[in-house]
Tab-separated table of C-alpha atoms in Angstrom:
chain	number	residue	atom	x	y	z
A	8	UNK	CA	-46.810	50.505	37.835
A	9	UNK	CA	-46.140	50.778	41.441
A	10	UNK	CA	-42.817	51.927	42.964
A	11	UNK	CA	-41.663	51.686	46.780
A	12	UNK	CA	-38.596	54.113	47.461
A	13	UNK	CA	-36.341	54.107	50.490
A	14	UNK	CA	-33.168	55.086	51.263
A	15	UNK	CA	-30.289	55.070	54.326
A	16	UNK	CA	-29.823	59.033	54.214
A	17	UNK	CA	-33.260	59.912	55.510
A	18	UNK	CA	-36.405	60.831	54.246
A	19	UNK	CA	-35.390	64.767	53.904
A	20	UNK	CA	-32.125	63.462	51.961
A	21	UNK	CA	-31.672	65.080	48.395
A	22	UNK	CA	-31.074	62.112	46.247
A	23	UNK	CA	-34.377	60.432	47.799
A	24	UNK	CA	-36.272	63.397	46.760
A	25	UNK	CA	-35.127	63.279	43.063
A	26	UNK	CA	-35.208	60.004	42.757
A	27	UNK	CA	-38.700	59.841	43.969
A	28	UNK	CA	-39.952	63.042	41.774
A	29	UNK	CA	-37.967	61.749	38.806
A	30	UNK	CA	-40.142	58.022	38.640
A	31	UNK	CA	-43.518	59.810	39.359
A	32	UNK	CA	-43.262	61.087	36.239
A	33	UNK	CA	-43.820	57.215	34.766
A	34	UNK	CA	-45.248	55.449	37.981
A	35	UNK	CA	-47.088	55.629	41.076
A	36	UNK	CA	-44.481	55.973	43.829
A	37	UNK	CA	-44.585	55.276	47.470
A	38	UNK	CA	-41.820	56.464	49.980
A	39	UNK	CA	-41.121	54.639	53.428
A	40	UNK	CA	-38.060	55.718	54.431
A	41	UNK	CA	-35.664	56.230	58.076
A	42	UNK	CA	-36.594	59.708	59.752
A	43	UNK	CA	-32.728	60.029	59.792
A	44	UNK	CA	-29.512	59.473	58.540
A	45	UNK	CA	-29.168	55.696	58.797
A	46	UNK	CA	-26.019	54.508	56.646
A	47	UNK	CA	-23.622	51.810	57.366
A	48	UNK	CA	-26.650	50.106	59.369
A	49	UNK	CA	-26.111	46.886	57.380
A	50	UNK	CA	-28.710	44.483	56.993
A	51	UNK	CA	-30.054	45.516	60.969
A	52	UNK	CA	-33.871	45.471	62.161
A	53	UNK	CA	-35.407	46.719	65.009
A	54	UNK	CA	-36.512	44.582	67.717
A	55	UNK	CA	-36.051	46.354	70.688
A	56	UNK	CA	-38.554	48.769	70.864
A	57	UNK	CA	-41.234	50.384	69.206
A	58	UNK	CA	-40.937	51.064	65.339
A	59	UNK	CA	-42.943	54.119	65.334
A	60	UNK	CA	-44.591	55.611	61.503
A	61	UNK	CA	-45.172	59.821	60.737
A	62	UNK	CA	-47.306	60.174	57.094
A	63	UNK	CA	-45.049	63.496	56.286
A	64	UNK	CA	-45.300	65.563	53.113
A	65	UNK	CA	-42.540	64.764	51.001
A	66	UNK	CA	-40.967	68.512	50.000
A	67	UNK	CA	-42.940	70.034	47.282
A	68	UNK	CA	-44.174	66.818	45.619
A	69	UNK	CA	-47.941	64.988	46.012
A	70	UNK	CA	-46.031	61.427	46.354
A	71	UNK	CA	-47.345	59.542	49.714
A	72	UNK	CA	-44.381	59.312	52.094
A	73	UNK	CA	-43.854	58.180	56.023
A	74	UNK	CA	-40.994	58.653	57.870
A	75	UNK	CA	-39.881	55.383	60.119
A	76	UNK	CA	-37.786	55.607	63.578
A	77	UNK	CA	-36.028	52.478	62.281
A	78	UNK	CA	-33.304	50.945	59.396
A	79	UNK	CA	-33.796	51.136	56.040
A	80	UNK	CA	-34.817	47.100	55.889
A	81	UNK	CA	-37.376	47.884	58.988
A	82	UNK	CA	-38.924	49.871	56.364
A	83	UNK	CA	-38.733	47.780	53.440
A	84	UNK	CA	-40.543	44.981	55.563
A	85	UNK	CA	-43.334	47.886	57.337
A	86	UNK	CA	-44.247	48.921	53.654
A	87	UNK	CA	-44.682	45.698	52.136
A	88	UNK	CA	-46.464	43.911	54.977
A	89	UNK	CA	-48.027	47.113	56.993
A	90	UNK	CA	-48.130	50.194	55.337
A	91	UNK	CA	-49.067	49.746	51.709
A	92	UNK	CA	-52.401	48.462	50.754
A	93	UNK	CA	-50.958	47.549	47.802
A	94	UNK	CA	-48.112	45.627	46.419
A	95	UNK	CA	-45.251	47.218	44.556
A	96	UNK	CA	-43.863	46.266	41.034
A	97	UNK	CA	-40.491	47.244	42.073
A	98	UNK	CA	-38.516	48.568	45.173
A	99	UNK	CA	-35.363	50.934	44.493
A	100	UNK	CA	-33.556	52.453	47.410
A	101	UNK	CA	-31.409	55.233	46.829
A	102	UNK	CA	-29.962	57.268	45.865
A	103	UNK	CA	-26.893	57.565	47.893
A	104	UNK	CA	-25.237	59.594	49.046
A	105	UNK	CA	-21.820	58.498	47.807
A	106	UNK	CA	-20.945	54.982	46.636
A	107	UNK	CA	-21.890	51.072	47.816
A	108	UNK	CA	-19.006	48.932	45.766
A	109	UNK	CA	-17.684	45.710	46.385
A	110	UNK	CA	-17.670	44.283	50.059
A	111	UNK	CA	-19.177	47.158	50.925
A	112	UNK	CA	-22.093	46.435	50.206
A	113	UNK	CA	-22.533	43.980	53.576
A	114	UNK	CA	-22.327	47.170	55.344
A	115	UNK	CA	-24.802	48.931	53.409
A	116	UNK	CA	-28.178	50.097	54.121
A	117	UNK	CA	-29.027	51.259	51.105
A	118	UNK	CA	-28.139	47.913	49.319
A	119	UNK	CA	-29.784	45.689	52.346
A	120	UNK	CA	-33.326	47.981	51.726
A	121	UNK	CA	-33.312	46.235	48.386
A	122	UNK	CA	-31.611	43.278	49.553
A	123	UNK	CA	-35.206	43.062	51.531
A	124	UNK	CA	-37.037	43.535	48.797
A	125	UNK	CA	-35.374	40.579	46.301
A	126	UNK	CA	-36.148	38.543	50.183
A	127	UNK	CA	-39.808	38.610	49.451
A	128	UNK	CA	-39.825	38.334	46.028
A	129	UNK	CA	-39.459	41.600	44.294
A	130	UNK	CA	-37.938	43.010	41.761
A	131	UNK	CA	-35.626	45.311	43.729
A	132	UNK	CA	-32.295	47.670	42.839
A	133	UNK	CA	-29.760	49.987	44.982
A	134	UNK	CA	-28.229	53.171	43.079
A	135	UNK	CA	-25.334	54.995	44.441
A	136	UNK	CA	-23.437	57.980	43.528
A	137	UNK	CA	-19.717	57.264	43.950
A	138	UNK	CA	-18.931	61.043	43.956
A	139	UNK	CA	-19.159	63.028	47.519
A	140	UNK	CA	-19.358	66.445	46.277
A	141	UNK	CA	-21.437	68.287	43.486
A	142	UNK	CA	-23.489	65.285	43.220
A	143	UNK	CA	-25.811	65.393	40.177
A	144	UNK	CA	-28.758	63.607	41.804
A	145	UNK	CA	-31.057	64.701	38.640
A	146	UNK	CA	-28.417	62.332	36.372
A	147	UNK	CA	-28.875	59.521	38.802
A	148	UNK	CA	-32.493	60.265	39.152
A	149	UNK	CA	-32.811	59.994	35.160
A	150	UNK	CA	-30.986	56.983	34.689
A	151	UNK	CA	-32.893	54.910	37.819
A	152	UNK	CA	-35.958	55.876	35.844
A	153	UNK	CA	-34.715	54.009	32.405
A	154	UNK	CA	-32.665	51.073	34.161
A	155	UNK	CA	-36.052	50.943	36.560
A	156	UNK	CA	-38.311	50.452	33.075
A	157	UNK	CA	-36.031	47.882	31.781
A	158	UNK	CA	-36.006	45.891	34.730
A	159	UNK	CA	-39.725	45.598	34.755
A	160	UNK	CA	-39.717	44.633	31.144
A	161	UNK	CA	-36.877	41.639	31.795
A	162	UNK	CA	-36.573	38.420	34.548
A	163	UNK	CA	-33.956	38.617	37.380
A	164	UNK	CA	-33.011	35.000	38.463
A	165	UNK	CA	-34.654	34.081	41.429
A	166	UNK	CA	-33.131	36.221	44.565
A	167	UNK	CA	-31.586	38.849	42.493
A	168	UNK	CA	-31.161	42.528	42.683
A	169	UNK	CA	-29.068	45.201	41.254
A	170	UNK	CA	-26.302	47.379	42.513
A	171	UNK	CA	-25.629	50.489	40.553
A	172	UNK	CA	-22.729	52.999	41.585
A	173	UNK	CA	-22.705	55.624	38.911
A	174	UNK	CA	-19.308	57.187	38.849
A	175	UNK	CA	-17.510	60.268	39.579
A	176	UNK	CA	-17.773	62.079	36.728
A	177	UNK	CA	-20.332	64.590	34.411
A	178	UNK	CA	-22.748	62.693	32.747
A	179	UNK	CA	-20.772	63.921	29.818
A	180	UNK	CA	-17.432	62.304	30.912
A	181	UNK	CA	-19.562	58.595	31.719
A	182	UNK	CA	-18.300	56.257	29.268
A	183	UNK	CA	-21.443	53.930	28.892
A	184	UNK	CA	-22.854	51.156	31.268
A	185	UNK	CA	-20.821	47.764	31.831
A	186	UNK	CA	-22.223	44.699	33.912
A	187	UNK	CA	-19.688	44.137	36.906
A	188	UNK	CA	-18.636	41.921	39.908
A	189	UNK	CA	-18.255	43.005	43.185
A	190	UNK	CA	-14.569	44.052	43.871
A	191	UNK	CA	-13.033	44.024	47.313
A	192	UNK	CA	-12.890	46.995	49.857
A	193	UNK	CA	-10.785	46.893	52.736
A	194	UNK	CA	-9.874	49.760	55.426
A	195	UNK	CA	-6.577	50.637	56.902
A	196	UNK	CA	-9.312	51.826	60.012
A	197	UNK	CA	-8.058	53.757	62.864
A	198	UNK	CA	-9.997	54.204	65.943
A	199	UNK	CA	-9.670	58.464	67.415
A	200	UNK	CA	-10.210	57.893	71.372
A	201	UNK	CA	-11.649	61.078	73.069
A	202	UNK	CA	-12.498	61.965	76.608
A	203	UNK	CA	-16.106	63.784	76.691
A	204	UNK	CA	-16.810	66.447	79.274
A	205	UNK	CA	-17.735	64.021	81.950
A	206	UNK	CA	-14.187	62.133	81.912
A	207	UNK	CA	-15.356	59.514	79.618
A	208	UNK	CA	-13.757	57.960	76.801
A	209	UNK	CA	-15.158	57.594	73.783
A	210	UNK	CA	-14.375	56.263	70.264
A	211	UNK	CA	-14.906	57.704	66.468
A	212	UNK	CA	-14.231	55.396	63.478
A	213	UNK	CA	-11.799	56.783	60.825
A	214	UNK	CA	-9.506	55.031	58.407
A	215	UNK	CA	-8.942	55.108	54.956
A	216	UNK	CA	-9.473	52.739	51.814
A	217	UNK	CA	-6.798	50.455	51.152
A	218	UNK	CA	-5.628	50.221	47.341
A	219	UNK	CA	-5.702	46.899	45.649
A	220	UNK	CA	-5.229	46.197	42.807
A	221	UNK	CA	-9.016	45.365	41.185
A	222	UNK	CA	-10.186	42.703	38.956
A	223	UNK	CA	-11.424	44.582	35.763
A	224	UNK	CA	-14.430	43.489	35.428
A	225	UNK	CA	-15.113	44.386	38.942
A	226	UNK	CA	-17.263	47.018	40.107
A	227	UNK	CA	-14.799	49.615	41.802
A	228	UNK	CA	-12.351	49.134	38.456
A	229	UNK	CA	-15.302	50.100	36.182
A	230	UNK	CA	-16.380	53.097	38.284
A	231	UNK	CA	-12.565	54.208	38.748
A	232	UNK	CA	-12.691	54.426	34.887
A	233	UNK	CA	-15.672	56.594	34.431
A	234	UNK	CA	-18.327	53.536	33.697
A	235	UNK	CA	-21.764	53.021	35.072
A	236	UNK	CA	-21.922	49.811	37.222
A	237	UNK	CA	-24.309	47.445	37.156
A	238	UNK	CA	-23.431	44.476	39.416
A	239	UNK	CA	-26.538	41.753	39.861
A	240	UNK	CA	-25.617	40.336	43.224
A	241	UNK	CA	-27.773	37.724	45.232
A	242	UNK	CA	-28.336	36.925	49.171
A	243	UNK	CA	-27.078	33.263	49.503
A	244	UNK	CA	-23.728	33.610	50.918
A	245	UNK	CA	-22.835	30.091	50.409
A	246	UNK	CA	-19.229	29.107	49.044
A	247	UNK	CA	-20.483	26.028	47.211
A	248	UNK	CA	-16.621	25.170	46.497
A	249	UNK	CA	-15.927	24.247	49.441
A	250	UNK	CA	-18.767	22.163	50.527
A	251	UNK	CA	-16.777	19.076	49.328
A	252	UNK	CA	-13.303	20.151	50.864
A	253	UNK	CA	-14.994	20.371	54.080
A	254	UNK	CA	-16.716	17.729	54.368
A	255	UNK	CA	-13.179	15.937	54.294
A	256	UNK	CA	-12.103	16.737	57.802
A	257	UNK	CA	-13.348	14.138	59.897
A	258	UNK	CA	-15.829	15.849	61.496
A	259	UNK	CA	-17.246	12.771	63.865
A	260	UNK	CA	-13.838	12.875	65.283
A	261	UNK	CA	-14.729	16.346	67.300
């Protein structure tokens, strides 16, 4: 079986590099991932200038790898349709560095790589470490290897893909695995205004998570109580409720 690996921390990024080590153990693994730290980049591609491709040697492993000058979907859609020679069983981007739960994940890049991938047809997951310190990539390395086998064994519905957050916790203190829905994330976000040595001003993004109360089957409850999440989440934004209500307003009259 053939895996393709990216990530949005960059191609030098620990969890990329256990990840990638930990499912060469089972498959043949190919890494195309940014050539730098690309997170919060969304669902972005580059169009604007060159997307430029470096074959690098991926730390102390034999596993093919190129480092791309662009997003981590630009490199999703370069190793499917320009890279590769072949075609991949599966795509998993990860793992991240920290987590990617519920409306987060629009701003994701990690989550859009695989978003990508379910585009054209694969079978595709995002993993995610909710913890931002002492990170135990080789636990989230282990598990992307067995929830990475069962996918391939089992059907998806058609544009599907999995997002994962494994919570902050020793893989001791995880209570099990429990399928979830996205939650809701919102930020109290403040905006620091600066004045750079040439006398102009400039902006960095800060803020804070707002608390809301979660739905429990949601993905941020299930983390918050020391549970794996697996949410399956799809690319077809549509509100199909409100088709009907819409089409109620007189719309020739504008």
């Amino acid at each position: 079986m053939k895996v393709l690996v990216t990530n949005d921390d960059g191609i030098f990024a620990e969890g990329i590099y256990k990840l990638a080590k930990k499912l060469s153990e089972k498959f043949d693994v190919y890494v195309v991932a940014p050539d730098r730290q690309r997170s919060a980049t969304g669902h972005a591609i580059t169009m604007h200038h060159p997307l430029r491709v470096n074959k690098v040697k991926f730390f102390d492993t034999d596993i093919l790898a190129w480092a791309v000058n662009g997003t981590p979907t630009d490199c999703v859609k370069l190793g499917i349709e320009a890279i590769l020679d072949i075609k991949p069983d599966i795509i998993i981007s990860g793992i991240n560095d920290g987590p990617n739960l519920g409306t987060d994940v629009l701003y994701s890049g990690t989550v859009s790589a695989a978003i990508e991938g379910a585009i054209h047809g694969f079978k595709s997951l995002a993993i995610s470490m909710v913890s931002k310190k002492d990170i135990d990539y080789d636990f989230g390395a282990d598990f992307s290897l067995k929830i990475a086998e069962k996918l391939l064994e089992k059907e998806l519905p058609n544009n599907t893909l999995l997002n994962i957050n494994i919570p902050d916790c020793s893989r001791q203190e995880v209570k099990g695995i429990k399928v979830t829905t996205l939650g809701i994330r919102r930020y109290k976000n403040s905006f620091i205004k600066r004045i750079d040595p040439r006398g102009q001003e400039y902006y960095w993004l800060g803020g804070e998570i707002v608390k809301e109360i979660q739905n429990e089957s949601s993905d941020i409850a299930c983390v918050e109580d020391n549970y794996i999440s697996i949410t399956p989440i799809h690319f077809d934004l549509t509100k199909f409720e409100a088709i009907e209500e819409i089409k109620k307003w007189d719309l020739k009259s504008i």
